[in-house]
Coordinates of C-alpha atoms in Angstrom, one line a residue:
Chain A
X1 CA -48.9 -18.0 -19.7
X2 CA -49.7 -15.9 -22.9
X3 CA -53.5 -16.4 -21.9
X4 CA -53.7 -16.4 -18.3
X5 CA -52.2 -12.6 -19.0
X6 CA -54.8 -11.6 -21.2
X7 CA -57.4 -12.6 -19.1
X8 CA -56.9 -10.8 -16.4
X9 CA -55.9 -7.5 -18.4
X10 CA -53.5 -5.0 -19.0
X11 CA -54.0 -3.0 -16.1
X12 CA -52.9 -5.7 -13.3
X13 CA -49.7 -6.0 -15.5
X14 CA -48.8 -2.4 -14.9
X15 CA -50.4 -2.2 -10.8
X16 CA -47.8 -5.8 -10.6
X17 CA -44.7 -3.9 -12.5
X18 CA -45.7 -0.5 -10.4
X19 CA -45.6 -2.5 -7.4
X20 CA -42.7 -4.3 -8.3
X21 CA -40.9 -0.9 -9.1
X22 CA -42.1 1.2 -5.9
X23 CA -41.1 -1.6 -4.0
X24 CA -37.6 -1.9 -5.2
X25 CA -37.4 1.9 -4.8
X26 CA -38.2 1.6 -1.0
X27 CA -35.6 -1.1 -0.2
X28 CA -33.2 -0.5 -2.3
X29 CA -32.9 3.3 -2.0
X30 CA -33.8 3.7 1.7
X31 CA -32.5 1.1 4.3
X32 CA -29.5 -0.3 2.4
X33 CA -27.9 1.1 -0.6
X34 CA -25.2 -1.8 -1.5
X35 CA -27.7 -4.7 -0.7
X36 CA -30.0 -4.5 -3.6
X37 CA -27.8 -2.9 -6.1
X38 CA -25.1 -4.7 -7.9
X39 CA -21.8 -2.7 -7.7
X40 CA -19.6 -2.8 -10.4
X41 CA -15.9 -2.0 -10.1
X42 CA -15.4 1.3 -12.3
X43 CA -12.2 1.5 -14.1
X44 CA -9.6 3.0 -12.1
X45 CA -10.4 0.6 -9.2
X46 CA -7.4 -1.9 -8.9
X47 CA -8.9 -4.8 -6.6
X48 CA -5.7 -7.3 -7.2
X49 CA -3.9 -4.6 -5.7
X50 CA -5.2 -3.9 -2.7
X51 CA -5.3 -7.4 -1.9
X52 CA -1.8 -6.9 -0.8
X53 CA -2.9 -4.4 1.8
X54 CA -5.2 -6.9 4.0
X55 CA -4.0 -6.4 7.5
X56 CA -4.3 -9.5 10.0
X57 CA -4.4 -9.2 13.3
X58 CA -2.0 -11.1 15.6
X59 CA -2.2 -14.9 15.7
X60 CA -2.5 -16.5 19.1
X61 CA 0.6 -19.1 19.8
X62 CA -1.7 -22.3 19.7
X63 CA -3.0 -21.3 16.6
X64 CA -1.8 -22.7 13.4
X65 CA 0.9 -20.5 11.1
X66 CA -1.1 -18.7 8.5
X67 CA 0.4 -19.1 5.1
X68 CA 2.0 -15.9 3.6
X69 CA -0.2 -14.8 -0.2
X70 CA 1.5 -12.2 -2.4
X71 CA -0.7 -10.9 -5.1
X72 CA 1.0 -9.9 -8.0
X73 CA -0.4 -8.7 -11.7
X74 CA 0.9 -7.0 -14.9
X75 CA -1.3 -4.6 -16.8
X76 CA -2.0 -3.7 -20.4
X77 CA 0.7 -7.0 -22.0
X78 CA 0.2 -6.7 -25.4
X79 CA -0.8 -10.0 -25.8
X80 CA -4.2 -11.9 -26.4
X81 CA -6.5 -13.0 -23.5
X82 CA -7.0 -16.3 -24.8
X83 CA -3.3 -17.1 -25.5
X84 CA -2.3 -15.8 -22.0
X85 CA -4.8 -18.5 -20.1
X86 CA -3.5 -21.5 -21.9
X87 CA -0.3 -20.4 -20.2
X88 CA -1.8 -19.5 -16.9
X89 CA -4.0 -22.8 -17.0
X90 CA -0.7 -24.9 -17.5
X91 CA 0.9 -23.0 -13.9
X92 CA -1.7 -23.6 -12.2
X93 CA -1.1 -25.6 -9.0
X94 CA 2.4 -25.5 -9.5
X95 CA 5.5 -24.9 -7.0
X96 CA 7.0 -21.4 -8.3
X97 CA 10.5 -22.9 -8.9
X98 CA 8.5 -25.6 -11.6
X99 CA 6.5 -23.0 -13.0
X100 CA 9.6 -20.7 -13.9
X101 CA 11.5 -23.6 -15.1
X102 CA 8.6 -24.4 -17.0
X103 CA 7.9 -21.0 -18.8
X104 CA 11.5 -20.4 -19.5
X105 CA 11.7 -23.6 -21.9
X106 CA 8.1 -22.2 -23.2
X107 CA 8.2 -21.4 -27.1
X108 CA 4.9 -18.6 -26.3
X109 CA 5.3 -14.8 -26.2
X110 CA 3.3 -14.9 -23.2
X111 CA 5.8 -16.8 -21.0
X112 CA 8.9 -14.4 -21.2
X113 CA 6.5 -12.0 -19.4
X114 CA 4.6 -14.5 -17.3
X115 CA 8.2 -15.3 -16.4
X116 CA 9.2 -12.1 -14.9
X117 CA 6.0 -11.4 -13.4
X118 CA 6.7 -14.3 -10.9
X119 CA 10.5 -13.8 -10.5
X120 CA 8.8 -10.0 -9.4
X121 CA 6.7 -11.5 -7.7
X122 CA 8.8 -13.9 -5.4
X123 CA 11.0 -11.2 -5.0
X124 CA 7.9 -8.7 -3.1
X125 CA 7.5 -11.6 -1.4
X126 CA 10.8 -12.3 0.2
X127 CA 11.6 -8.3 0.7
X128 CA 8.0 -6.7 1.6
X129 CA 6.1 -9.8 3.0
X130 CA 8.1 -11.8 5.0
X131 CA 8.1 -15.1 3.1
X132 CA 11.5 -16.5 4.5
X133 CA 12.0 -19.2 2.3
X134 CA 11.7 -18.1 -1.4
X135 CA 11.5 -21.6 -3.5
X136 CA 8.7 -22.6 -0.2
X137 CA 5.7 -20.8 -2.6
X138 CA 3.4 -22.1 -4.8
X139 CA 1.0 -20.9 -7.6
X140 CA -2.6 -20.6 -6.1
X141 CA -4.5 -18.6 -8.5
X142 CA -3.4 -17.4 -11.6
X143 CA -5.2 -16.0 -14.7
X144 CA -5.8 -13.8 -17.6
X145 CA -8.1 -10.7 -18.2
X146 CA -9.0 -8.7 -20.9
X147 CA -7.0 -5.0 -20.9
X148 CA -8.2 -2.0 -23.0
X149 CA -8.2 -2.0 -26.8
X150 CA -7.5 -0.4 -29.5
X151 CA -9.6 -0.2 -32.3
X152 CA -8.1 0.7 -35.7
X153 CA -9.3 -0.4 -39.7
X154 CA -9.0 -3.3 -41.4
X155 CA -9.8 -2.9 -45.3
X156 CA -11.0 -5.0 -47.3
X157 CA -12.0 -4.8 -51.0
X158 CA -14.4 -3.4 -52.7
X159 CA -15.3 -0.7 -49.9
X160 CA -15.3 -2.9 -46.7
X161 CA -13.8 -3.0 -44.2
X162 CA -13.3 -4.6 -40.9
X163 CA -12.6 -3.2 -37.1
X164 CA -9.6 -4.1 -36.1
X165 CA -8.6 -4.8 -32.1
X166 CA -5.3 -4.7 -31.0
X167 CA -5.4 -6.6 -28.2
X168 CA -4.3 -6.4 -24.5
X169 CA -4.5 -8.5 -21.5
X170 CA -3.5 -8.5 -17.8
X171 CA -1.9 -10.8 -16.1
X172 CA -2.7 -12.0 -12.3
X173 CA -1.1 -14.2 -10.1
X174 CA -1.3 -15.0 -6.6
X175 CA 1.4 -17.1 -4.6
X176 CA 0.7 -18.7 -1.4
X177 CA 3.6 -19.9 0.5
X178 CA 4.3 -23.5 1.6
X179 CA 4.2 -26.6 0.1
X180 CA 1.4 -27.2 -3.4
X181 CA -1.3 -29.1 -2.6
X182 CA -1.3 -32.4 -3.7
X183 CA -4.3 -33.1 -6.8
X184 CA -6.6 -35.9 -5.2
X185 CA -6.3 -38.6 -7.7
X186 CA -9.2 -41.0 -8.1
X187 CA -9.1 -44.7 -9.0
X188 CA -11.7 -45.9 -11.8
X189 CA -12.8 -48.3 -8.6
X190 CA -13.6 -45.4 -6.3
X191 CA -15.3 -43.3 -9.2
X192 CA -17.5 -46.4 -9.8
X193 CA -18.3 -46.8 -6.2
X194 CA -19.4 -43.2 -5.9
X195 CA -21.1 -43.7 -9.0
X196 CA -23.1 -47.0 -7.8
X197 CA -23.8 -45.5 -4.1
X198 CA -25.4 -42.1 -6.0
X199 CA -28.0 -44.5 -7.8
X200 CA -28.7 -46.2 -4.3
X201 CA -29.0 -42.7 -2.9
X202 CA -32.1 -41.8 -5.6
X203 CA -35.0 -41.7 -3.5
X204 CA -39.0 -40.3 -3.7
X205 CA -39.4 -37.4 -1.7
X206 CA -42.9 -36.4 -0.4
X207 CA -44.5 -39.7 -0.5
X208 CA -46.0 -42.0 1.4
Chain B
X1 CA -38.1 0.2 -37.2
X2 CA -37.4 3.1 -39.0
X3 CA -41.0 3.3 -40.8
X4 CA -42.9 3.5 -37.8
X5 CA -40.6 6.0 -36.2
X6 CA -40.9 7.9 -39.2
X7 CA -44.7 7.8 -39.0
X8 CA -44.6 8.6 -35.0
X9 CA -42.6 11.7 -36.1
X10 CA -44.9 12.8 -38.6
X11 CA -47.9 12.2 -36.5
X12 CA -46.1 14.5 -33.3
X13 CA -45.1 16.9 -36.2
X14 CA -49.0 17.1 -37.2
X15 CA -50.3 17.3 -33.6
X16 CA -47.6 20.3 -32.2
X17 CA -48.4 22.0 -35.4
X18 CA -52.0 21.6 -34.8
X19 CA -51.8 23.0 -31.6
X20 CA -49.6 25.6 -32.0
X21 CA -52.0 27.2 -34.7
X22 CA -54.8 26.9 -31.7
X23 CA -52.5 28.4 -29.4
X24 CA -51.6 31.1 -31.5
X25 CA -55.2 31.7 -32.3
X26 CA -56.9 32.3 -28.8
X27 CA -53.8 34.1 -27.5
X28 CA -51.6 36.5 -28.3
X29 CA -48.5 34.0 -27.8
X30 CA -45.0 34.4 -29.5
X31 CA -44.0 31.8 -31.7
X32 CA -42.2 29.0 -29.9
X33 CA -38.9 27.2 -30.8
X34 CA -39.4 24.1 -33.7
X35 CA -38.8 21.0 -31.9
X36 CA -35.7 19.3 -32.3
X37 CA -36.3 15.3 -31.9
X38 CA -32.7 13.4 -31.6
X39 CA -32.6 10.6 -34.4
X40 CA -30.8 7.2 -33.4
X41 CA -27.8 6.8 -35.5
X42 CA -25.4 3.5 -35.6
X43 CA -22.1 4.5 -33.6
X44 CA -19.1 5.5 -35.8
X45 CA -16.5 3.7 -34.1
X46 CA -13.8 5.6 -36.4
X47 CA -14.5 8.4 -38.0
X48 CA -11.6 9.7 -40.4
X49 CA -9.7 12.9 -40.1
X50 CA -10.9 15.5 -42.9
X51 CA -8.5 16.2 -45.5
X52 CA -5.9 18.4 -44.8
X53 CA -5.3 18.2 -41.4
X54 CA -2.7 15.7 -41.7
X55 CA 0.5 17.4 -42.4
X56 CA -0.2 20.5 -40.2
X57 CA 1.2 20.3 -37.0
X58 CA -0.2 22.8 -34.4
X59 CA 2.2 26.2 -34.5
X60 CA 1.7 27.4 -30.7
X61 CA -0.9 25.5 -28.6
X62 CA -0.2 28.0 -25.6
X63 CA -1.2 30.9 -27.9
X64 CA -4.2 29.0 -29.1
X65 CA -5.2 27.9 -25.2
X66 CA -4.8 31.7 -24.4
X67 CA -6.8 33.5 -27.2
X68 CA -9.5 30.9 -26.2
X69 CA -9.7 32.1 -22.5
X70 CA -7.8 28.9 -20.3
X71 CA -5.0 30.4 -18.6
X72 CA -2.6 27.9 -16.4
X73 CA -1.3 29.1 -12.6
X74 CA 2.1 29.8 -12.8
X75 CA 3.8 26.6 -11.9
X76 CA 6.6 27.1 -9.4
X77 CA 9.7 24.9 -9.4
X78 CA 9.9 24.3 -5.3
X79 CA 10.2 21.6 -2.8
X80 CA 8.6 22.8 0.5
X81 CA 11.3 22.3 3.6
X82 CA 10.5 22.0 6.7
X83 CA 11.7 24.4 9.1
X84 CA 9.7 22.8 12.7
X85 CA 12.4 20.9 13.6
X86 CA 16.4 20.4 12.3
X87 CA 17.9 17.5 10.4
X88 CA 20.4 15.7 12.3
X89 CA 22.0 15.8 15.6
X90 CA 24.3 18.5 16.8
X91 CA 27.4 17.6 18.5
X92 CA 26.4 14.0 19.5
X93 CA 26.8 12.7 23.3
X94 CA 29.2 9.9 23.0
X95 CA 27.9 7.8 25.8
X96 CA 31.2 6.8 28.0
X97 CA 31.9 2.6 27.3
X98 CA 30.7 0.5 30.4
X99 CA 27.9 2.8 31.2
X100 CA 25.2 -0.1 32.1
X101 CA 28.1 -1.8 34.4
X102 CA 30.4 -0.5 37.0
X103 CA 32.6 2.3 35.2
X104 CA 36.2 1.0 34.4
X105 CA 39.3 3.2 34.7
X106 CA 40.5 2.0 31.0
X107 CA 42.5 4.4 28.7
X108 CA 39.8 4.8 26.6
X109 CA 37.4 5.8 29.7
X110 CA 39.8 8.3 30.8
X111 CA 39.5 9.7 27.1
X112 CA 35.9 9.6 27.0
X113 CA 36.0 11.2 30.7
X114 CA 37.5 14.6 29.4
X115 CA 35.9 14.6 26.7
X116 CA 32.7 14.5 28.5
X117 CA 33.8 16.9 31.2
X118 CA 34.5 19.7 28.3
X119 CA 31.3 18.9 26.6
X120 CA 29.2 19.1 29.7
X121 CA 30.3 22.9 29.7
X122 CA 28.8 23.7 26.6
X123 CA 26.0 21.6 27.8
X124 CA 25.9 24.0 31.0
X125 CA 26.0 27.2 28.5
X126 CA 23.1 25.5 26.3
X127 CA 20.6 24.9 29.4
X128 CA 21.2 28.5 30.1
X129 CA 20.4 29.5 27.2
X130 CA 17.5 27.1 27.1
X131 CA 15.7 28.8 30.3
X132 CA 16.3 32.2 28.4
X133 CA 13.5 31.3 26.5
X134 CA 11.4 29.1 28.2
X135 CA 10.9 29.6 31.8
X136 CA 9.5 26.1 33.2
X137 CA 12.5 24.1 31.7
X138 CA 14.6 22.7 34.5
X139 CA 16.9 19.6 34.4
X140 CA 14.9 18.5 37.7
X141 CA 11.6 18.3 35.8
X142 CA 12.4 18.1 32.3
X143 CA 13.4 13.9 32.8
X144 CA 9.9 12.6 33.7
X145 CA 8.0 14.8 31.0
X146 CA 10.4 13.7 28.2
X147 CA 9.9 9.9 29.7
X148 CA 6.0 10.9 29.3
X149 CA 6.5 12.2 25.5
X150 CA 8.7 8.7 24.9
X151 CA 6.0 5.9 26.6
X152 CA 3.3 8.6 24.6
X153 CA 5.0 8.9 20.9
X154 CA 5.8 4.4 21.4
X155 CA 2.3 4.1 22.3
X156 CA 0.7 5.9 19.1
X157 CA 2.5 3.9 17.0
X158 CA 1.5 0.7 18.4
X159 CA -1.8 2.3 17.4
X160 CA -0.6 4.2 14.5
X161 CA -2.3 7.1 15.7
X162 CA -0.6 9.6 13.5
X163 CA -2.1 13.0 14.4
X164 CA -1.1 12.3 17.8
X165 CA 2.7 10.7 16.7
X166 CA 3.0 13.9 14.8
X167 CA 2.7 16.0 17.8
X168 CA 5.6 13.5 20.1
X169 CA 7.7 13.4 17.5
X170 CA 9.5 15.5 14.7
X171 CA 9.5 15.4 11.7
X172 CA 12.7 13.8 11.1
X173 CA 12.2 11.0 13.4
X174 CA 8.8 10.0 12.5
X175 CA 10.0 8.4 9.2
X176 CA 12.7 6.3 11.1
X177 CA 9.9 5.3 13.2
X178 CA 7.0 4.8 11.2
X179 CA 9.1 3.3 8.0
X180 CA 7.5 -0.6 7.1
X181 CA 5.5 -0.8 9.8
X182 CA 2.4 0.4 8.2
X183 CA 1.2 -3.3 7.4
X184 CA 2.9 -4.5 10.5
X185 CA 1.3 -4.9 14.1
X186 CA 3.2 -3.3 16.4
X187 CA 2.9 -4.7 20.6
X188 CA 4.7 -2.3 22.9
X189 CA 4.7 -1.8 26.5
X190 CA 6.8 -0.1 28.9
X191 CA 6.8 -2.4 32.1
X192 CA 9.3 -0.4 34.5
X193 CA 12.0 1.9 35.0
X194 CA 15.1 0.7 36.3
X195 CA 16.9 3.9 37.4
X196 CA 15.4 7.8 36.8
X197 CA 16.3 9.3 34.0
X198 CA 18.8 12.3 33.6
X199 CA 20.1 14.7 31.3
X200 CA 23.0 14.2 30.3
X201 CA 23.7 16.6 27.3
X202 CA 22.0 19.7 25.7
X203 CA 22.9 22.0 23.0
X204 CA 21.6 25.0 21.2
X205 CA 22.4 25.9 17.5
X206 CA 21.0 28.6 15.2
X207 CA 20.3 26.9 11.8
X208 CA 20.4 29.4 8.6
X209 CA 20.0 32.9 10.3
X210 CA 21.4 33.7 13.8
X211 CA 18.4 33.7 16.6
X212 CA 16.7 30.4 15.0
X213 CA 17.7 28.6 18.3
X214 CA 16.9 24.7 18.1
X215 CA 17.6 23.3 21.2
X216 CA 18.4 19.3 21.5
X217 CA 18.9 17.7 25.2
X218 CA 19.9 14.1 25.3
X219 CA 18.4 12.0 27.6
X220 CA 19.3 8.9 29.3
X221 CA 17.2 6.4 30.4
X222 CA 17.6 2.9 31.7
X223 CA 13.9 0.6 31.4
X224 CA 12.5 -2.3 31.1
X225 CA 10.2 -2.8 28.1
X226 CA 8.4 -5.5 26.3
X227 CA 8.8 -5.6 22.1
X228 CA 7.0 -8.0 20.1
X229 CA 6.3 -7.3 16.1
X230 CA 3.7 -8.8 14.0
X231 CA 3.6 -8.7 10.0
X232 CA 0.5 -8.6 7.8
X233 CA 0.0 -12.3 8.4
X234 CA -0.2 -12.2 12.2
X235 CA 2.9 -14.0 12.4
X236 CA 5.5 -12.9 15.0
X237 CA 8.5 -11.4 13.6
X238 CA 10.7 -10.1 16.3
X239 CA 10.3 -9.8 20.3
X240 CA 7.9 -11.6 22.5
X241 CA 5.3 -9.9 24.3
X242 CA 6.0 -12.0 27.5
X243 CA 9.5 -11.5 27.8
X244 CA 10.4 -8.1 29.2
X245 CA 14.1 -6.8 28.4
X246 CA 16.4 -4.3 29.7
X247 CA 17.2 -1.2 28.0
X248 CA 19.5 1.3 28.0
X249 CA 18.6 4.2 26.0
X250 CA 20.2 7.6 25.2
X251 CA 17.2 9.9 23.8
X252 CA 17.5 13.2 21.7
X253 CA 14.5 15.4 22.1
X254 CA 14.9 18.7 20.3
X255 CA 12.3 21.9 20.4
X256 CA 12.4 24.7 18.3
X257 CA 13.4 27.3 21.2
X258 CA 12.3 30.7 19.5
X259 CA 8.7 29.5 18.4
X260 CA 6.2 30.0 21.1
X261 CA 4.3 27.2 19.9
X262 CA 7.2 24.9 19.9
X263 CA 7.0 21.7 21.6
X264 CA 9.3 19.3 23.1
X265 CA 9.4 16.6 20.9
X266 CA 11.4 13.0 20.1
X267 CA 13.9 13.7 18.1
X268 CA 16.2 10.5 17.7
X269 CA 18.0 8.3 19.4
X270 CA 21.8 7.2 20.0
X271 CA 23.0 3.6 19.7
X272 CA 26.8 3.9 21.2
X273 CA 29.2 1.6 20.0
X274 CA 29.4 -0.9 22.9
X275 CA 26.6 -1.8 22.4
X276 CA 25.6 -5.6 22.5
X277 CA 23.8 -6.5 19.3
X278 CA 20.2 -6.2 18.5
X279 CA 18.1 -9.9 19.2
X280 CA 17.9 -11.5 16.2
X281 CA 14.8 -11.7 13.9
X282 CA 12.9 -15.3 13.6
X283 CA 13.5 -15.6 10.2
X284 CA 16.3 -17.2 8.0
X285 CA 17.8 -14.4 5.5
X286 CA 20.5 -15.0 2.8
X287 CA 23.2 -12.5 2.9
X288 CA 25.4 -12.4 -0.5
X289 CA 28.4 -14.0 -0.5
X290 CA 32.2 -13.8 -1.2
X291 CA 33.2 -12.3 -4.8
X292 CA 34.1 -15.5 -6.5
X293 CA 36.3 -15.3 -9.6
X294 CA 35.8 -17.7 -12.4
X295 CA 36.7 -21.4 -11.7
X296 CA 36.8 -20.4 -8.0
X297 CA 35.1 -22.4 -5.4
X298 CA 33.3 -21.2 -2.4
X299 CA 34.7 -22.8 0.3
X300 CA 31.7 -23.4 3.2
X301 CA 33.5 -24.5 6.1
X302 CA 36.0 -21.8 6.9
X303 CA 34.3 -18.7 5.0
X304 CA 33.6 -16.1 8.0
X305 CA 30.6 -14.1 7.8
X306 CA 32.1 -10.5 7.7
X307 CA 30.5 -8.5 10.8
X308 CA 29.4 -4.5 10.5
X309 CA 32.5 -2.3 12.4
X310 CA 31.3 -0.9 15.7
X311 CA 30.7 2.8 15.3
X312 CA 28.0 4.5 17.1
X313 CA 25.0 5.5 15.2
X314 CA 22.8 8.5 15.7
X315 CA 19.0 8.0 14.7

């Protein structure tokens, strides 16, 4: 690649990247302004919470009951990020009533607060969003992010010293109502069926 | 990296020199400014405090915010109040019991006859002074344009048009009406009315000063209308769009007499207390129970759900 450059000279390179670059300037900046350029959320945007503001229309009578999802987060726990998804990870999937049970008897920091977030949680629910049944939701999404933090000093001897975070994290969670979907289990058999038809499947494209 | 910016530095030091000496020596030019070239430091993520500063705490920061030139507005300690339309409802009509069906000569009819009787004379005295101000208002006419506000203000808020629900309705009804329904879809429609409407009560009050006339006239009105109520899902909640029901409604509209610009507006509405309860919503709720003392058991079978007393309520 290094060679076929050189060859040709520096001059194409820049006519390519001028191209490249006035090109980008006409598509992007003229027709669509969103299309092209990536977006990225700035920092008072709240996303998780606006979730909770999606409007559906009516449902027709044949059609089938659409399933109730309360978003629900906590911001700024003074907690790590990586210690909060362990947590999160082991709700996953989980029917609300389980998950609650299981955080209470949780040793963690983390799962006192995950604990309340849900009772808040089902609680919007059964007031705000008319979920009738409250034990009839389950845990669809839930996970950690980082929150803002704050630096301070760490010293060390002989004149070092170390920056030292104190950590935040935020906490989402989003329950869908209904029963939780069942995890498809897979017997060895199966896998090594799929496995064995995946070899059979292995063929030469764009041959005779 | 920092050698060859240093010799870059020198080299644009040597050439603007260079020229400058040129410049200076065809033309009569005054000396420009040095140029300052910004130098790429690693970012101090804490800097510490200089000494001294510690213990001092800042005497007068308003003093300090002054002498430098950033004055504040005066902040005022006030909550606006709303003087368009009044809070509540004056005098209310107590609609007499068995109005939907044939009227019944019961004691309590008899009662609520006179007592109708002497508050359709101040009703009398409060249409008079009604057409004092405003010339057009006449209890002939005045039925089918507040029927038009009510199928108009019902309408907007199946749309949640709010400029337009502002101008139907006051101020103090548009929070009863709009109040959880903005995530809510909202399918109204007024199919027929049964009989024309008719005043049936009007009063006049001055609120705070005398000559601030607010008049309310109660309407009432007997339709037939189709409810059905959506949440943010799409799901039904209450009603059925299908299914039109009867209604017998007394309405409050209320204008603020003395303003030219005032309107005739919804103000609220009265429930009486024959009334036959409201259709239920398709939904199971809990309702708490009985107060159980320790060691007590809550006995299922012959606890009575404790209904609300039947007073009339004015909305």
């Amino acid at each position: 690649m290094a060679t076929a450059m050189t060859g040709r000279g520096i001059p194409f390179l820049r006519t390519l990247t001028g191209q490249l670059h006035s090109r980008l300037l006409a598509v992007g900046g003229g027709a669509q302004p969103s299309s092209c350029f990536h977006a990225s959320a700035s920092l008072e945007s709240k996303n998780w919470d606006k979730r909770n503001l999606k409007l559906y229309p009516p449902q027709l009578p044949d059609e089938p009951r659409r399933p109730a999802e309360i978003h629900h987060c906590r911001r700024q726990i003074k907690y790590s990020k990586d210690k909060m998804w362990y947590l999160a990870k082991m709700i996953r999937g989980m029917s609300i009533d389980q998950a609650i049970a299981q955080l209470e008897f949780n040793d963690k920091k983390g799962a006192k607060i995950m604990k309340e977030v849900l009772l808040e949680a089902q609680e919007m629910a059964v007031r705000n969003h008319n979920v009738e049944y409250k034990s009839n939701l389950y845990v669809a999404e839930s996970f950690s992010g980082k929150g803002k933090y704050i630096k301070q000093i760490r010293y060390h001897g002989k004149g070092m010293f170390g920056i030292m975070d104190k950590v935040n994290c935020h906490y989402f969670v989003k329950l869908v109502e209904g029963t939780p979907p069942k995890p498809e289990e897979k017997t060895s058999l199966d896998q090594a069926k799929e496995y064995v038809q995946s070899l059979k499947n292995r063929t030469i494209i764009h041959s005779l | 990296m920092a050698m060859p910016m240093r010799r870059t530095l020198l080299a644009l030091h040597r050439v603007t020199c260079h020229t400058m000496k040129n410049a200076e020596a065809s033309l009569d030019v005054r000396r420009p400014l040095p140029m300052v070239v910004p130098v790429r430091t690693k970012k101090r993520y804490f800097i510490p405090a200089p000494p001294g500063v510690k213990g001092k705490n800042v005497e007068n920061p308003e003093a300090k915010a002054k002498a430098a030139g950033l004055t504040f507005r005066q902040e005022y300690a006030e909550r606006p109040i709303n003087i368009a339309c009044s809070v509540g409802i004056f005098d209310p009509y107590i609609p007499p019991e068995g109005d939907a069906r044939l009227s019944t000569l019961s004691k309590e009819g008899l009662k609520q006859r006179s007592e109708q009787i002497r508050q359709s004379a101040a009703s009398k005295l409060a249409i008079r002074k009604i057409k004092e101000y405003d010339s057009e208002f006449t209890t002939k006419q005045f039925p089918e344009f507040a029927q038009d506000i009510f199928v108009g203000a019902h309408s907007a808020l199946t749309q949640f048009n709010k400029e337009k629900l502002h101008s139907l309705v006051t101020e103090r009804c548009y929070p009863e009406m709009t109040r959880g329904n903005r995530y809510k879809t909202i399918r109204w429609r007024f199919v027929e009315s049964l009989e024309p409407p008719r005043v049936v009560h009007a009063r006049c009050t001055d609120m705070v000063t005398k000559g601030n006339l607010y008049g309310q006239v109660t309407l009432r009105m007997h339709s037939r209308q189709t409810l059905a109520v959506y949440d943010r899902f799409g799901r039904l909640m209450l009603g059925s769009e299908e299914e039109p029901k009867d209604v017998l409604e007394y309405l409050v509209f209320e204008r603020h007499i003395v303003n030219p610009y005032g309107r005739w507006r919804l103000h609220g509405k009265i429930i009486p207390a024959w009334s036959p309860p409201k259709d239920a919503i398709i939904k199971t709720v809990m309702i708490p129970g009985p107060e159980l003392k320790p060691g007590q058991e809550f006995d299922a079978l012959n606890y009575q759900v404790p209904k609300p007393a039947a007073v009339q309520w004015n909305q």
